[in-house]
Short mmCIF file of C-alpha atoms and ligand atoms in Angstrom, two decimals:
data_model
loop_
_atom_site.label_atom_id
_atom_site.label_comp_id
_atom_site.label_asym_id
_atom_site.label_seq_id
_atom_site.Cartn_x
_atom_site.Cartn_y
_atom_site.Cartn_z
CA MET R 1 16.56 26.09 53.15
CA GLU R 2 15.37 27.41 50.08
CA GLY R 3 18.34 25.33 47.98
CA SER R 4 16.61 22.22 49.51
CA SER R 5 13.46 23.05 49.13
CA SER R 6 13.88 24.04 45.03
CA LYS R 7 15.65 20.48 45.03
CA TYR R 8 12.38 18.71 46.25
CA LEU R 9 10.33 20.57 44.01
CA ILE R 10 12.42 19.50 40.70
CA THR R 11 12.85 16.07 41.59
CA PHE R 12 8.82 16.30 42.29
CA LEU R 13 8.51 17.59 38.58
CA LEU R 14 10.36 15.21 37.21
CA ILE R 15 8.79 12.26 38.88
CA LEU R 16 5.72 14.03 37.18
CA VAL R 17 7.13 14.00 33.94
CA ALA R 18 8.14 10.24 34.00
CA ILE R 19 4.59 9.38 34.87
CA SER R 20 3.11 11.23 32.19
CA SER R 21 5.31 9.97 29.69
CA CYS R 22 4.67 6.97 31.02
CA ILE R 23 0.99 6.99 30.50
CA ASN R 24 1.37 8.56 27.49
CA SER R 25 3.14 5.76 25.89
CA GLY R 26 1.14 3.09 27.29
CA MET R 27 -1.76 4.89 25.65
CA ALA R 28 0.20 5.06 22.12
CA GLY R 29 0.96 1.32 22.75
CA LYS R 30 -2.36 0.48 22.99
CA ALA R 31 -3.68 2.29 20.12
CA ASN R 32 -0.81 1.12 17.82
CA ARG R 33 -1.82 -2.60 19.33
CA LEU R 34 -5.60 -2.02 18.30
CA SER R 35 -4.65 -0.72 14.81
CA THR R 36 -2.23 -3.85 14.39
CA GLU R 37 -5.71 -5.93 15.16
CA PHE R 38 -7.69 -3.89 12.86
CA ILE R 39 -5.23 -4.16 10.15
CA ARG R 40 -4.73 -7.82 10.71
CA THR R 41 -8.42 -8.53 10.74
CA SER R 42 -8.91 -6.47 7.83
CA CYS R 43 -6.23 -8.07 5.67
CA LYS R 44 -8.45 -11.47 6.14
CA SER R 45 -10.76 -10.37 3.50
CA THR R 46 -7.66 -10.36 0.86
CA ILE R 47 -6.46 -12.98 -1.00
CA TYR R 48 -3.01 -12.49 -0.26
CA PRO R 49 -3.51 -11.54 3.77
CA SER R 50 0.24 -11.96 4.80
CA LEU R 51 1.46 -9.46 2.31
CA CYS R 52 -1.35 -7.63 2.98
CA PHE R 53 -0.30 -7.41 6.58
CA SER R 54 3.55 -7.02 6.08
CA SER R 55 3.07 -4.21 3.63
CA LEU R 56 0.46 -2.00 6.09
CA SER R 57 1.45 -3.10 9.41
CA ALA R 58 4.53 -0.43 9.27
CA HIS R 59 1.65 2.09 9.01
CA ALA R 60 -0.31 1.35 11.75
CA ASN R 61 0.11 4.75 13.51
CA SER R 62 -1.18 7.01 10.79
CA ILE R 63 -4.02 4.10 9.48
CA GLN R 64 -5.52 3.95 13.20
CA THR R 65 -8.78 1.89 12.90
CA SER R 66 -10.01 3.86 9.87
CA PRO R 67 -10.91 1.49 6.64
CA GLN R 68 -10.78 4.70 4.58
CA LEU R 69 -6.71 5.25 5.35
CA LEU R 70 -6.62 1.46 5.17
CA ALA R 71 -7.59 1.56 1.70
CA SER R 72 -5.62 4.65 0.70
CA THR R 73 -2.40 3.58 2.53
CA ALA R 74 -2.82 0.09 0.55
CA LEU R 75 -3.13 1.93 -2.42
CA ASN R 76 -0.17 4.31 -1.77
CA VAL R 77 1.97 1.32 -1.17
CA THR R 78 1.32 -0.37 -4.49
CA LEU R 79 1.58 2.56 -6.46
CA SER R 80 5.22 3.24 -5.12
CA SER R 81 5.92 -0.78 -5.90
CA ALA R 82 4.40 -0.46 -9.23
CA GLN R 83 6.87 2.76 -9.85
CA SER R 84 9.62 1.22 -8.66
CA THR R 85 9.09 -2.11 -10.99
CA SER R 86 7.89 -0.08 -13.86
CA SER R 87 11.21 1.97 -14.10
CA LEU R 88 13.36 -1.28 -13.61
CA MET R 89 11.33 -2.77 -16.37
CA VAL R 90 12.12 0.68 -18.51
CA ARG R 91 15.96 0.02 -17.52
CA LEU R 92 15.89 -3.77 -18.67
CA SER R 93 13.77 -3.35 -21.79
CA LYS R 94 16.86 -1.56 -23.08
CA THR R 95 19.02 -4.64 -22.63
CA ARG R 96 20.99 -5.92 -25.50
CA GLY R 97 21.03 -9.76 -26.75
CA MET R 98 17.18 -10.62 -25.29
CA SER R 99 15.63 -13.17 -27.72
CA PRO R 100 12.87 -11.46 -29.67
CA ARG R 101 10.20 -13.15 -27.82
CA VAL R 102 11.78 -11.69 -24.91
CA ALA R 103 12.00 -8.11 -26.13
CA VAL R 104 8.53 -7.96 -27.28
CA ALA R 105 7.43 -8.98 -23.96
CA MET R 106 9.32 -6.63 -22.26
CA THR R 107 8.20 -3.84 -24.76
CA ASP R 108 4.50 -5.08 -24.04
CA CYS R 109 5.20 -4.69 -20.51
CA VAL R 110 6.74 -1.52 -20.07
CA GLU R 111 3.32 -0.25 -21.63
CA GLU R 112 1.28 -1.95 -19.55
CA LEU R 113 2.89 -1.29 -16.08
CA SER R 114 2.87 2.40 -17.21
CA ASP R 115 -0.91 2.14 -17.72
CA SER R 116 -1.31 0.75 -14.55
CA VAL R 117 0.88 3.34 -12.41
CA ASP R 118 -1.32 6.01 -14.19
CA GLU R 119 -4.36 4.33 -13.05
CA LEU R 120 -3.18 3.81 -9.61
CA ARG R 121 -2.58 7.59 -9.70
CA GLN R 122 -5.86 8.38 -10.70
CA SER R 123 -7.29 6.52 -8.01
CA ILE R 124 -5.33 8.00 -5.24
CA ALA R 125 -6.33 11.23 -6.46
CA GLU R 126 -9.94 10.58 -6.31
CA MET R 127 -9.87 8.88 -2.84
CA GLY R 128 -8.41 12.54 -1.52
CA ASN R 129 -11.71 13.69 -3.25
CA LEU R 130 -14.26 11.45 -1.71
CA LYS R 131 -17.38 13.33 -0.63
CA GLY R 132 -20.44 12.42 0.88
CA SER R 133 -22.80 13.31 -1.82
CA ASN R 134 -20.77 11.44 -4.71
CA PHE R 135 -19.33 8.85 -2.66
CA LYS R 136 -21.03 5.80 -4.76
CA LEU R 137 -19.55 7.51 -7.97
CA MET R 138 -16.36 8.46 -7.22
CA ILE R 139 -15.64 4.66 -5.33
CA ASN R 140 -17.12 3.19 -8.71
CA ASP R 141 -14.62 5.03 -10.56
CA ILE R 142 -11.53 4.13 -8.02
CA GLN R 143 -13.09 0.47 -8.26
CA THR R 144 -12.83 0.29 -12.08
CA TRP R 145 -9.32 1.86 -12.11
CA VAL R 146 -8.02 -0.51 -9.81
CA SER R 147 -9.42 -3.23 -11.56
CA ALA R 148 -8.01 -2.27 -14.74
CA ALA R 149 -4.50 -1.94 -13.10
CA LEU R 150 -4.81 -5.39 -12.00
CA THR R 151 -5.36 -6.56 -15.81
CA ASP R 152 -2.45 -4.40 -17.05
CA GLU R 153 -0.11 -5.96 -14.68
CA SER R 154 -1.70 -9.41 -15.23
CA THR R 155 -1.26 -9.12 -19.14
CA CYS R 156 2.64 -8.27 -18.47
CA THR R 157 2.96 -11.54 -16.17
CA ASP R 158 1.19 -13.36 -18.78
CA GLY R 159 3.63 -12.34 -21.41
CA PHE R 160 6.69 -13.81 -19.58
CA GLN R 161 5.16 -17.23 -19.49
CA GLY R 162 6.51 -20.20 -21.45
CA ASN R 163 9.63 -21.43 -21.37
CA SER R 164 11.73 -20.09 -24.34
CA MET R 165 11.96 -16.90 -21.65
CA ASN R 166 15.63 -16.58 -19.93
CA GLY R 167 15.99 -17.98 -16.49
CA LYS R 168 17.32 -14.27 -14.91
CA VAL R 169 14.25 -12.27 -16.58
CA LYS R 170 11.87 -14.71 -15.36
CA THR R 171 12.56 -14.75 -12.17
CA THR R 172 13.58 -11.36 -11.37
CA VAL R 173 11.45 -9.35 -13.76
CA ARG R 174 8.20 -12.03 -13.37
CA GLY R 175 8.47 -12.03 -9.18
CA LYS R 176 8.52 -8.33 -9.18
CA ILE R 177 5.20 -7.74 -11.15
CA VAL R 178 3.77 -10.59 -9.33
CA LYS R 179 4.34 -8.77 -6.48
CA VAL R 180 2.86 -5.85 -7.68
CA ALA R 181 -0.29 -7.68 -9.05
CA GLN R 182 -0.77 -8.95 -5.67
CA LEU R 183 -0.46 -5.91 -3.98
CA THR R 184 -3.06 -4.32 -6.41
CA SER R 185 -5.24 -7.38 -5.47
CA ASN R 186 -5.05 -6.83 -1.85
CA ALA R 187 -5.88 -2.95 -2.55
CA LEU R 188 -9.06 -3.48 -4.14
CA ALA R 189 -10.42 -5.86 -1.72
CA LEU R 190 -9.80 -3.14 0.98
CA ILE R 191 -11.34 -0.34 -1.32
CA ASN R 192 -14.29 -2.95 -1.64
CA ARG R 193 -14.45 -3.48 2.08
CA TYR R 194 -14.43 0.43 2.74
CA ALA R 195 -17.20 0.89 0.15
CA ALA R 196 -19.17 -1.70 1.68
CA PHE R 197 -18.58 -0.19 5.50
CA HIS R 198 -20.01 3.02 3.99
CA ASP R 199 -23.38 1.72 2.60
C1 NAG V 1 -1.50 8.84 -0.22
O1 NAG V 1 -0.55 9.48 -1.04
C2 NAG V 1 -1.18 10.92 -1.49
C3 NAG V 1 -0.75 11.91 -2.59
O2 NAG V 1 1.28 11.30 -2.47
C4 NAG V 1 -1.11 11.57 -0.36
O3 NAG V 1 -1.96 12.75 -0.39
C5 NAG V 1 -2.16 10.95 0.80
O4 NAG V 1 -2.13 11.33 2.37
C6 NAG V 1 -1.54 9.35 1.12
N1 NAG V 1 -2.61 8.81 1.79
C7 NAG V 1 -1.92 8.05 2.94
C8 NAG V 1 -3.12 7.42 3.78
O5 NAG V 1 -1.32 8.01 3.31
#
């Protein structure tokens, strides 16, 4: 008798656990859908909305519906892409047998990408320090640094224009830097949006 009533109790508890985990995952799913919609809507204010959405939607759980977390995540994603492109450029710039013109463009680009990585890092650090009283001043600094990073990246891609460029360098390198510049432009748009919300 006792054995069968404890069996009932266990069954009852298992059902309870199952029900509550259903409710929990339902709520998590709803929060995730809400965040995904928030990201999609916010990305519409950027110049490259589909890149914006594809680069940020994987972080929906941590972004939730916060314009600040959206902007900082966009900055972090941009930094990691800029860093890997920057190291690729450093490796490629040591390649032998490049034409002088390509070699110069590569050397300049390594410098410009390294500057843009520094500017993005500085912005991320400041993003973590944003305080009520100094908000305007700090967000202004961030906007200035991210704009400077975008200028550096654009100067780099400009160096790879023209017909004398080797086909492989042009497609692999230029394509990657263009993507970093597009991510940076999107991050800047999301920072501007966040700053406007805060007014
Ligand atoms: C972005 O990166 C910084 C530095 O690694 C980190 O402290 C911060 O939490 C990250 N922000 C988000 C939203 O992931």
